[in-house]
mmCIF file of C-alpha atoms in Angstrom:
data_model
loop_
_atom_site.group_PDB
_atom_site.id
_atom_site.type_symbol
_atom_site.label_atom_id
_atom_site.label_comp_id
_atom_site.label_asym_id
_atom_site.label_seq_id
_atom_site.Cartn_x
_atom_site.Cartn_y
_atom_site.Cartn_z
ATOM 1 C CA UNK C 1 9.312 145.687 -21.312
ATOM 2 C CA UNK C 2 9.079 142.465 -23.344
ATOM 3 C CA UNK C 3 9.924 139.950 -20.621
ATOM 4 C CA UNK C 4 6.661 139.162 -18.733
ATOM 5 C CA UNK C 5 8.505 137.389 -15.921
ATOM 6 C CA UNK C 6 10.800 140.375 -15.362
ATOM 7 C CA UNK C 7 7.822 142.738 -15.447
ATOM 8 C CA UNK C 8 6.033 140.584 -12.869
ATOM 9 C CA UNK C 9 9.069 140.616 -10.580
ATOM 10 C CA UNK C 10 9.353 144.399 -10.921
ATOM 11 C CA UNK C 11 5.696 144.894 -9.983
ATOM 12 C CA UNK C 12 6.030 142.582 -6.990
ATOM 13 C CA UNK C 13 9.201 144.402 -5.903
ATOM 14 C CA UNK C 14 7.523 147.821 -6.136
ATOM 15 C CA UNK C 15 4.512 146.561 -4.189
ATOM 16 C CA UNK C 16 6.839 145.193 -1.509
ATOM 17 C CA UNK C 17 8.623 148.536 -1.167
ATOM 18 C CA UNK C 18 5.312 150.392 -0.941
ATOM 19 C CA UNK C 19 4.001 147.971 1.672
ATOM 20 C CA UNK C 20 7.121 148.249 3.789
ATOM 21 C CA UNK C 21 7.062 152.044 3.841
ATOM 22 C CA UNK C 22 3.350 152.486 4.511
ATOM 23 C CA UNK C 23 2.539 154.268 7.772
ATOM 24 C CA UNK C 24 -0.216 152.338 9.511
ATOM 25 C CA UNK C 25 -1.274 155.345 11.620
ATOM 26 C CA UNK C 26 -1.907 158.701 9.986
ATOM 27 C CA UNK C 27 -3.770 160.348 12.793
ATOM 28 C CA UNK C 28 -5.322 163.305 14.530
ATOM 29 C CA UNK C 29 -5.950 163.644 18.275
ATOM 30 C CA UNK C 30 -8.506 166.272 19.259
ATOM 31 C CA UNK C 31 -10.979 167.021 22.043
ATOM 32 C CA UNK C 32 -14.538 165.786 21.691
ATOM 33 C CA UNK C 33 -16.845 168.586 20.563
ATOM 34 C CA UNK C 34 -19.854 169.899 22.434
ATOM 35 C CA UNK C 35 -23.194 168.494 21.240
ATOM 36 C CA UNK C 36 -23.564 171.529 19.001
ATOM 37 C CA UNK C 37 -20.255 170.772 17.285
ATOM 38 C CA UNK C 38 -20.946 167.158 16.304
ATOM 39 C CA UNK C 39 -22.247 167.982 12.824
ATOM 40 C CA UNK C 40 -19.211 170.167 12.152
ATOM 41 C CA UNK C 41 -16.888 167.348 13.250
ATOM 42 C CA UNK C 42 -18.683 164.907 10.944
ATOM 43 C CA UNK C 43 -18.165 167.343 8.052
ATOM 44 C CA UNK C 44 -14.500 167.692 9.022
ATOM 45 C CA UNK C 45 -14.051 163.911 8.963
ATOM 46 C CA UNK C 46 -15.771 163.560 5.592
ATOM 47 C CA UNK C 47 -14.415 166.678 3.871
ATOM 48 C CA UNK C 48 -10.890 167.010 5.270
ATOM 49 C CA UNK C 49 -9.579 164.037 7.233
ATOM 50 C CA UNK C 50 -10.627 161.133 5.012
ATOM 51 C CA UNK C 51 -9.805 162.829 1.680
ATOM 52 C CA UNK C 52 -6.353 163.651 3.052
ATOM 53 C CA UNK C 53 -5.765 160.010 4.020
ATOM 54 C CA UNK C 54 -6.085 160.492 7.791
ATOM 55 C CA UNK C 55 -7.126 157.064 9.022
ATOM 56 C CA UNK C 56 -7.050 157.405 12.832
ATOM 57 C CA UNK C 57 -8.988 159.812 15.059
ATOM 58 C CA UNK C 58 -8.341 159.894 18.812
ATOM 59 C CA UNK C 59 -11.212 161.769 20.440
ATOM 60 C CA UNK C 60 -10.547 163.050 23.962
ATOM 61 C CA UNK C 61 -13.876 162.447 25.665
ATOM 62 C CA UNK C 62 -12.975 162.429 29.368
ATOM 63 C CA UNK C 63 -16.249 163.297 31.118
ATOM 64 C CA UNK C 64 -17.892 164.956 28.137
ATOM 65 C CA UNK C 65 -20.279 162.011 27.785
ATOM 66 C CA UNK C 66 -23.591 161.134 29.413
ATOM 67 C CA UNK C 67 -22.359 157.982 31.133
ATOM 68 C CA UNK C 68 -25.130 155.576 32.060
ATOM 69 C CA UNK C 69 -22.952 153.374 34.258
ATOM 70 C CA UNK C 70 -21.757 156.381 36.279
ATOM 71 C CA UNK C 71 -24.220 159.242 35.713
ATOM 72 C CA UNK C 72 -22.615 161.165 38.568
ATOM 73 C CA UNK C 73 -19.535 161.600 36.349
ATOM 74 C CA UNK C 74 -21.317 163.336 33.491
ATOM 75 C CA UNK C 75 -19.916 166.737 32.631
ATOM 76 C CA UNK C 76 -22.055 169.730 31.813
ATOM 77 C CA UNK C 77 -23.874 169.512 28.472
ATOM 78 C CA UNK C 78 -22.342 166.116 27.623
ATOM 79 C CA UNK C 79 -22.432 164.184 24.396
ATOM 80 C CA UNK C 80 -25.059 161.457 24.284
ATOM 81 C CA UNK C 81 -25.083 158.037 22.643
ATOM 82 C CA UNK C 82 -26.787 159.357 19.459
ATOM 83 C CA UNK C 83 -24.100 162.053 19.155
ATOM 84 C CA UNK C 84 -21.316 159.480 19.373
ATOM 85 C CA UNK C 85 -23.064 157.173 16.897
ATOM 86 C CA UNK C 86 -23.067 159.960 14.295
ATOM 87 C CA UNK C 87 -19.308 160.279 14.672
ATOM 88 C CA UNK C 88 -18.868 156.494 14.614
ATOM 89 C CA UNK C 89 -20.918 156.247 11.406
ATOM 90 C CA UNK C 90 -18.863 158.958 9.691
ATOM 91 C CA UNK C 91 -15.613 157.242 10.678
ATOM 92 C CA UNK C 92 -16.795 153.795 9.590
ATOM 93 C CA UNK C 93 -18.034 155.149 6.264
ATOM 94 C CA UNK C 94 -14.707 156.838 5.547
ATOM 95 C CA UNK C 95 -12.271 154.223 6.825
ATOM 96 C CA UNK C 96 -11.200 156.204 9.891
ATOM 97 C CA UNK C 97 -10.391 154.286 13.066
ATOM 98 C CA UNK C 98 -12.012 155.995 16.061
ATOM 99 C CA UNK C 99 -10.312 155.757 19.474
ATOM 100 C CA UNK C 100 -11.799 157.312 22.629
ATOM 101 C CA UNK C 101 -9.591 158.874 25.296
ATOM 102 C CA UNK C 102 -10.304 159.335 28.990
ATOM 103 C CA UNK C 103 -7.399 160.784 30.980
ATOM 104 C CA UNK C 104 -6.461 158.338 33.720
ATOM 105 C CA UNK C 105 -3.988 158.506 36.606
ATOM 106 C CA UNK C 106 -2.713 162.033 35.899
ATOM 107 C CA UNK C 107 -4.510 165.160 34.685
ATOM 108 C CA UNK C 108 -7.265 164.845 37.284
ATOM 109 C CA UNK C 109 -7.372 168.620 37.828
ATOM 110 C CA UNK C 110 -6.630 171.710 35.808
ATOM 111 C CA UNK C 111 -5.266 174.882 37.378
ATOM 112 C CA UNK C 112 -7.703 175.698 40.205
ATOM 113 C CA UNK C 113 -10.404 173.183 39.317
ATOM 114 C CA UNK C 114 -10.666 169.471 40.102
ATOM 115 C CA UNK C 115 -11.598 167.137 37.290
ATOM 116 C CA UNK C 116 -14.918 165.361 37.474
ATOM 117 C CA UNK C 117 -13.470 162.188 38.990
ATOM 118 C CA UNK C 118 -11.898 163.959 41.975
ATOM 119 C CA UNK C 119 -14.829 166.329 42.278
ATOM 120 C CA UNK C 120 -17.212 163.397 42.771
ATOM 121 C CA UNK C 121 -14.752 161.053 44.494
ATOM 122 C CA UNK C 122 -12.298 163.263 46.427
ATOM 123 C CA UNK C 123 -11.143 160.189 48.344
ATOM 124 C CA UNK C 124 -9.304 159.070 45.177
ATOM 125 C CA UNK C 125 -6.957 162.082 45.362
ATOM 126 C CA UNK C 126 -3.280 161.074 45.637
ATOM 127 C CA UNK C 127 -2.465 164.413 47.315
ATOM 128 C CA UNK C 128 -5.503 165.677 49.280
ATOM 129 C CA UNK C 129 -3.165 167.739 51.442
ATOM 130 C CA UNK C 130 -2.387 169.950 48.435
ATOM 131 C CA UNK C 131 -5.248 172.425 48.109
ATOM 132 C CA UNK C 132 -6.098 173.782 44.683
ATOM 133 C CA UNK C 133 -5.339 177.515 44.755
ATOM 134 C CA UNK C 134 -7.822 180.250 43.937
ATOM 135 C CA UNK C 135 -5.246 181.890 41.699
ATOM 136 C CA UNK C 136 -3.168 179.217 39.967
ATOM 137 C CA UNK C 137 0.429 179.993 38.991
ATOM 138 C CA UNK C 138 3.307 177.913 37.701
ATOM 139 C CA UNK C 139 5.831 177.269 39.108
ATOM 140 C CA UNK C 140 4.555 176.923 42.662
ATOM 141 C CA UNK C 141 5.863 175.522 45.962
ATOM 142 C CA UNK C 142 3.633 172.434 45.765
ATOM 143 C CA UNK C 143 4.845 171.591 42.251
ATOM 144 C CA UNK C 144 1.168 171.425 41.361
ATOM 145 C CA UNK C 145 0.442 171.117 37.675
ATOM 146 C CA UNK C 146 -2.358 168.549 37.625
ATOM 147 C CA UNK C 147 -3.492 166.202 40.358
ATOM 148 C CA UNK C 148 -3.434 162.410 40.084
ATOM 149 C CA UNK C 149 -5.714 159.757 41.449
ATOM 150 C CA UNK C 150 -4.180 157.215 43.809
ATOM 151 C CA UNK C 151 -3.621 154.020 41.796
ATOM 152 C CA UNK C 152 -3.746 151.949 44.979
ATOM 153 C CA UNK C 153 -7.105 153.218 46.236
ATOM 154 C CA UNK C 154 -9.260 150.089 46.627
ATOM 155 C CA UNK C 155 -12.314 151.539 44.820
ATOM 156 C CA UNK C 156 -10.786 153.577 41.996
ATOM 157 C CA UNK C 157 -10.627 150.818 39.390
ATOM 158 C CA UNK C 158 -14.199 149.736 39.964
ATOM 159 C CA UNK C 159 -15.202 153.198 38.725
ATOM 160 C CA UNK C 160 -12.570 153.460 35.991
ATOM 161 C CA UNK C 161 -13.341 150.063 34.448
ATOM 162 C CA UNK C 162 -17.042 150.891 34.170
ATOM 163 C CA UNK C 163 -16.185 154.096 32.299
ATOM 164 C CA UNK C 164 -13.824 152.249 29.945
ATOM 165 C CA UNK C 165 -16.295 149.459 29.224
ATOM 166 C CA UNK C 166 -19.091 151.887 28.431
ATOM 167 C CA UNK C 167 -17.070 154.263 26.271
ATOM 168 C CA UNK C 168 -15.520 151.375 24.315
ATOM 169 C CA UNK C 169 -18.943 149.911 23.612
ATOM 170 C CA UNK C 170 -20.536 153.134 22.391
ATOM 171 C CA UNK C 171 -17.487 153.978 20.251
ATOM 172 C CA UNK C 172 -17.332 150.434 18.831
ATOM 173 C CA UNK C 173 -13.602 150.808 19.411
ATOM 174 C CA UNK C 174 -10.674 148.427 19.165
ATOM 175 C CA UNK C 175 -8.338 150.642 21.219
ATOM 176 C CA UNK C 176 -8.617 152.922 24.253
ATOM 177 C CA UNK C 177 -6.384 155.914 25.019
ATOM 178 C CA UNK C 178 -5.747 156.472 28.743
ATOM 179 C CA UNK C 179 -3.577 159.589 28.472
ATOM 180 C CA UNK C 180 -1.266 159.088 31.484
ATOM 181 C CA UNK C 181 1.064 161.941 30.511
ATOM 182 C CA UNK C 182 2.673 164.506 32.824
ATOM 183 C CA UNK C 183 2.058 162.461 35.967
ATOM 184 C CA UNK C 184 3.931 164.569 38.502
ATOM 185 C CA UNK C 185 2.179 163.237 41.613
ATOM 186 C CA UNK C 186 2.890 159.541 42.129
ATOM 187 C CA UNK C 187 4.138 157.600 45.162
ATOM 188 C CA UNK C 188 3.587 160.709 47.257
ATOM 189 C CA UNK C 189 5.162 160.615 50.714
ATOM 190 C CA UNK C 190 1.877 161.698 52.311
ATOM 191 C CA UNK C 191 -0.268 159.035 50.660
ATOM 192 C CA UNK C 192 -1.037 156.241 53.181
ATOM 193 C CA UNK C 193 -1.066 153.659 50.378
ATOM 194 C CA UNK C 194 1.714 154.853 48.042
ATOM 195 C CA UNK C 195 4.287 156.291 50.436
ATOM 196 C CA UNK C 196 7.628 154.562 50.076
ATOM 197 C CA UNK C 197 6.656 152.743 46.890
ATOM 198 C CA UNK C 198 8.773 152.816 43.726
ATOM 199 C CA UNK C 199 7.230 155.338 41.261
ATOM 200 C CA UNK C 200 8.266 153.196 38.294
ATOM 201 C CA UNK C 201 6.611 150.101 39.757
ATOM 202 C CA UNK C 202 3.448 152.060 40.594
ATOM 203 C CA UNK C 203 3.246 153.538 37.108
ATOM 204 C CA UNK C 204 3.855 150.168 35.448
ATOM 205 C CA UNK C 205 1.296 148.499 37.671
ATOM 206 C CA UNK C 206 -1.350 151.049 36.651
ATOM 207 C CA UNK C 207 -0.541 150.690 32.950
ATOM 208 C CA UNK C 208 -0.812 146.897 33.171
ATOM 209 C CA UNK C 209 -3.976 147.085 35.259
ATOM 210 C CA UNK C 210 -5.617 149.105 32.499
ATOM 211 C CA UNK C 211 -4.098 147.182 29.583
ATOM 212 C CA UNK C 212 -4.782 143.600 30.640
ATOM 213 C CA UNK C 213 -8.619 143.647 30.568
ATOM 214 C CA UNK C 214 -8.485 145.333 27.159
ATOM 215 C CA UNK C 215 -6.067 142.717 25.829
ATOM 216 C CA UNK C 216 -8.375 139.941 26.972
ATOM 217 C CA UNK C 217 -11.042 141.432 24.665
ATOM 218 C CA UNK C 218 -8.675 141.831 21.722
ATOM 219 C CA UNK C 219 -8.350 145.583 22.344
ATOM 220 C CA UNK C 220 -5.251 147.710 22.932
ATOM 221 C CA UNK C 221 -4.257 150.432 25.354
ATOM 222 C CA UNK C 222 -2.673 153.619 23.989
ATOM 223 C CA UNK C 223 -0.794 156.014 26.284
ATOM 224 C CA UNK C 224 1.466 159.060 25.944
ATOM 225 C CA UNK C 225 5.133 158.138 26.280
ATOM 226 C CA UNK C 226 6.696 160.922 28.345
ATOM 227 C CA UNK C 227 6.733 159.055 31.671
ATOM 228 C CA UNK C 228 8.795 156.279 30.073
ATOM 229 C CA UNK C 229 11.688 158.507 28.988
ATOM 230 C CA UNK C 230 14.465 159.522 31.381
ATOM 231 C CA UNK C 231 14.422 163.304 31.311
ATOM 232 C CA UNK C 232 17.923 163.681 32.726
ATOM 233 C CA UNK C 233 19.720 161.089 30.618
ATOM 234 C CA UNK C 234 18.087 162.304 27.410
ATOM 235 C CA UNK C 235 18.269 165.981 28.337
ATOM 236 C CA UNK C 236 14.624 166.322 27.335
ATOM 237 C CA UNK C 237 13.508 167.480 30.803
ATOM 238 C CA UNK C 238 10.430 167.153 33.001
ATOM 239 C CA UNK C 239 7.587 167.687 30.519
ATOM 240 C CA UNK C 240 8.260 165.533 27.478
ATOM 241 C CA UNK C 241 10.168 163.068 29.659
ATOM 242 C CA UNK C 242 10.251 162.067 33.324
ATOM 243 C CA UNK C 243 12.254 163.546 36.161
ATOM 244 C CA UNK C 244 10.301 161.716 38.875
ATOM 245 C CA UNK C 245 11.707 158.210 38.521
ATOM 246 C CA UNK C 246 9.000 156.597 36.397
ATOM 247 C CA UNK C 247 11.178 155.933 33.323
ATOM 248 C CA UNK C 248 12.206 152.442 34.468
ATOM 249 C CA UNK C 249 8.573 151.396 34.093
ATOM 250 C CA UNK C 250 9.308 150.803 30.410
ATOM 251 C CA UNK C 251 10.843 147.459 31.360
ATOM 252 C CA UNK C 252 7.804 146.447 33.413
ATOM 253 C CA UNK C 253 4.799 147.132 31.191
ATOM 254 C CA UNK C 254 3.119 144.882 28.678
ATOM 255 C CA UNK C 255 4.298 145.191 25.077
ATOM 256 C CA UNK C 256 0.669 145.315 23.918
ATOM 257 C CA UNK C 257 0.637 149.033 24.794
ATOM 258 C CA UNK C 258 0.933 151.541 21.930
ATOM 259 C CA UNK C 259 3.187 154.485 22.825
ATOM 260 C CA UNK C 260 2.292 157.982 21.593
ATOM 261 C CA UNK C 261 5.661 159.732 21.656
ATOM 262 C CA UNK C 262 4.893 163.467 21.777
ATOM 263 C CA UNK C 263 7.558 166.086 21.155
ATOM 264 C CA UNK C 264 6.510 169.574 20.208
ATOM 265 C CA UNK C 265 9.587 171.766 19.726
ATOM 266 C CA UNK C 266 12.020 169.293 18.156
ATOM 267 C CA UNK C 267 11.676 165.911 16.455
ATOM 268 C CA UNK C 268 13.640 163.837 18.964
ATOM 269 C CA UNK C 269 14.443 160.347 17.604
ATOM 270 C CA UNK C 270 12.948 158.616 20.664
ATOM 271 C CA UNK C 271 10.534 156.428 18.628
ATOM 272 C CA UNK C 272 13.605 154.270 17.935
ATOM 273 C CA UNK C 273 14.071 153.780 21.689
ATOM 274 C CA UNK C 274 10.486 152.626 22.185
ATOM 275 C CA UNK C 275 10.706 150.323 19.172
ATOM 276 C CA UNK C 276 13.932 148.703 20.364
ATOM 277 C CA UNK C 277 12.194 148.060 23.682
ATOM 278 C CA UNK C 278 9.522 146.142 21.788
ATOM 279 C CA UNK C 279 6.710 148.714 21.631
ATOM 280 C CA UNK C 280 4.613 149.960 18.739
ATOM 281 C CA UNK C 281 5.070 153.729 18.589
ATOM 282 C CA UNK C 282 3.420 156.787 17.037
ATOM 283 C CA UNK C 283 5.268 160.129 16.782
ATOM 284 C CA UNK C 284 3.134 163.143 17.747
ATOM 285 C CA UNK C 285 3.641 166.825 16.823
ATOM 286 C CA UNK C 286 1.555 169.831 17.899
ATOM 287 C CA UNK C 287 2.069 173.375 16.630
ATOM 288 C CA UNK C 288 5.449 173.608 14.851
ATOM 289 C CA UNK C 289 5.139 172.656 11.164
ATOM 290 C CA UNK C 290 8.813 171.751 10.876
ATOM 291 C CA UNK C 291 8.479 169.208 13.679
ATOM 292 C CA UNK C 292 5.590 167.495 11.875
ATOM 293 C CA UNK C 293 7.639 167.270 8.691
ATOM 294 C CA UNK C 294 10.651 165.962 10.624
ATOM 295 C CA UNK C 295 8.585 163.301 12.373
ATOM 296 C CA UNK C 296 7.036 162.049 9.149
ATOM 297 C CA UNK C 297 10.476 161.809 7.499
ATOM 298 C CA UNK C 298 11.909 160.193 10.624
ATOM 299 C CA UNK C 299 9.261 157.486 10.849
ATOM 300 C CA UNK C 300 9.666 156.637 7.159
ATOM 301 C CA UNK C 301 13.415 156.577 7.655
ATOM 302 C CA UNK C 302 13.206 154.313 10.693
ATOM 303 C CA UNK C 303 10.947 151.895 8.831
ATOM 304 C CA UNK C 304 13.089 151.789 5.715
ATOM 305 C CA UNK C 305 16.379 151.414 7.604
ATOM 306 C CA UNK C 306 15.147 148.837 10.120
ATOM 307 C CA UNK C 307 15.225 145.070 10.131
ATOM 308 C CA UNK C 308 12.057 143.168 9.310
ATOM 309 C CA UNK C 309 11.658 142.504 13.040
ATOM 310 C CA UNK C 310 11.621 146.235 13.797
ATOM 311 C CA UNK C 311 9.771 147.803 10.884
ATOM 312 C CA UNK C 312 6.251 147.165 12.099
ATOM 313 C CA UNK C 313 6.868 148.921 15.424
ATOM 314 C CA UNK C 314 7.003 152.319 13.691
ATOM 315 C CA UNK C 315 3.267 152.820 13.280
ATOM 316 C CA UNK C 316 3.150 156.404 12.056
ATOM 317 C CA UNK C 317 2.430 159.998 13.052
ATOM 318 C CA UNK C 318 -0.494 161.664 14.840
ATOM 319 C CA UNK C 319 -1.125 165.411 15.095
ATOM 320 C CA UNK C 320 -2.307 166.619 18.515
ATOM 321 C CA UNK C 321 -4.722 169.539 18.931
ATOM 322 C CA UNK C 322 -5.072 171.224 22.327
ATOM 323 C CA UNK C 323 -7.742 173.831 21.661
ATOM 324 C CA UNK C 324 -11.407 172.857 21.561
ATOM 325 C CA UNK C 325 -12.590 170.951 18.516
ATOM 326 C CA UNK C 326 -14.879 173.789 17.475
ATOM 327 C CA UNK C 327 -12.150 176.409 17.856
ATOM 328 C CA UNK C 328 -9.698 174.377 15.806
ATOM 329 C CA UNK C 329 -12.146 173.641 13.006
ATOM 330 C CA UNK C 330 -13.119 177.324 12.824
ATOM 331 C CA UNK C 331 -9.416 178.214 12.669
ATOM 332 C CA UNK C 332 -8.819 175.582 10.013
ATOM 333 C CA UNK C 333 -11.589 176.885 7.775
ATOM 334 C CA UNK C 334 -10.597 180.502 8.449
ATOM 335 C CA UNK C 335 -13.900 181.580 9.990
ATOM 336 C CA UNK C 336 -12.094 182.534 13.201
ATOM 337 C CA UNK C 337 -8.452 183.753 13.176
ATOM 338 C CA UNK C 338 -6.062 181.387 14.917
ATOM 339 C CA UNK C 339 -4.041 182.601 17.871
ATOM 340 C CA UNK C 340 -0.516 181.725 16.813
ATOM 341 C CA UNK C 341 1.606 182.598 19.842
ATOM 342 C CA UNK C 342 4.207 179.833 19.950
ATOM 343 C CA UNK C 343 3.106 178.232 16.696
ATOM 344 C CA UNK C 344 0.154 177.196 14.582
ATOM 345 C CA UNK C 345 -1.890 174.025 14.979
ATOM 346 C CA UNK C 346 -3.552 174.665 11.613
ATOM 347 C CA UNK C 347 -0.315 175.102 9.702
ATOM 348 C CA UNK C 348 1.181 172.090 11.472
ATOM 349 C CA UNK C 349 -1.701 169.879 10.372
ATOM 350 C CA UNK C 350 -1.393 171.195 6.828
ATOM 351 C CA UNK C 351 2.351 170.490 6.939
ATOM 352 C CA UNK C 352 1.671 166.978 8.217
ATOM 353 C CA UNK C 353 -0.849 166.268 5.461
ATOM 354 C CA UNK C 354 1.546 167.511 2.803
ATOM 355 C CA UNK C 355 4.447 165.540 4.257
ATOM 356 C CA UNK C 356 2.388 162.352 4.266
ATOM 357 C CA UNK C 357 1.532 162.897 0.600
ATOM 358 C CA UNK C 358 5.070 163.607 -0.540
ATOM 359 C CA UNK C 359 7.112 161.320 1.744
ATOM 360 C CA UNK C 360 9.086 158.743 -0.168
ATOM 361 C CA UNK C 361 10.911 155.611 0.983
ATOM 362 C CA UNK C 362 14.562 156.242 1.754
ATOM 363 C CA UNK C 363 16.882 154.747 -0.880
ATOM 364 C CA UNK C 364 19.267 152.478 0.981
ATOM 365 C CA UNK C 365 21.484 152.196 -2.089
ATOM 366 C CA UNK C 366 20.816 148.465 -2.494
#
């Protein structure tokens, strides 16, 4: 091309297209390893995640850390500060943003066992009248999946804020993931503080209570998005959306929150809903490779077909892993066969990585 000015304009135009279609979040969400699995996770970050352009790692820590502010909440064989610093160093070296997660509000028990918070502080239980069964089954008469803490208990946030402050400091993090998915117990009729309250207002109040102190420090709250979708109107149902009247909270929570919109069997276009409500959103697959590919294509499509005001809300895609970190990494490297009933986490991650490499901006015809 002989015209330098035209060549310059072409280069600038191509750079603009590339910049517009870039996904800011190309992520993985996985449980924190045991102390013995830290070295393997560091290898995984350096040898697999970073070379494949994964730039965000959400590590579900919960109580798998030797908290100094609340030593009573340490799990068995927890990670220590030196363990976390090894992971932090690997992420910093390889340009991977590290985000810690501690499940708050919901997921305070699992099957027949209380989580560490309710084990140590049973007074925080939203539903103490519902006894955890010896032999857990779903469905059950109590509609028990996981317990919640009472968001109106006068001491609960004193404990929670100390955990957040400590885990954010040791992770050197700019964002905190609070979980908050599948909250089935909220505004329970038997709770002396929450009875008669609006579930949407209670949920929104808890989100804002957690988000505001982070925002004041220039940090952001991430949460799962299911409680903000109307399960009946969308037809999505009670798991990936809400059937317990929390969906209206979307109009009450701060727009600083990043929504992780998880859908595992089909790539529902709900990121567009969150974006039009003013939220930054990340689409999240699990174990169906086709869903990962659909979500990558969808997020590129949304970005390319949106106005300038909307484009930046579509942050990207993040794979979720729900086995232990060690189990998944062993499956990924083939040292232990993966159990593939219902799908494959390994093949879904591989599909996601390939989709991110091959995804192209949608040609609008202009």
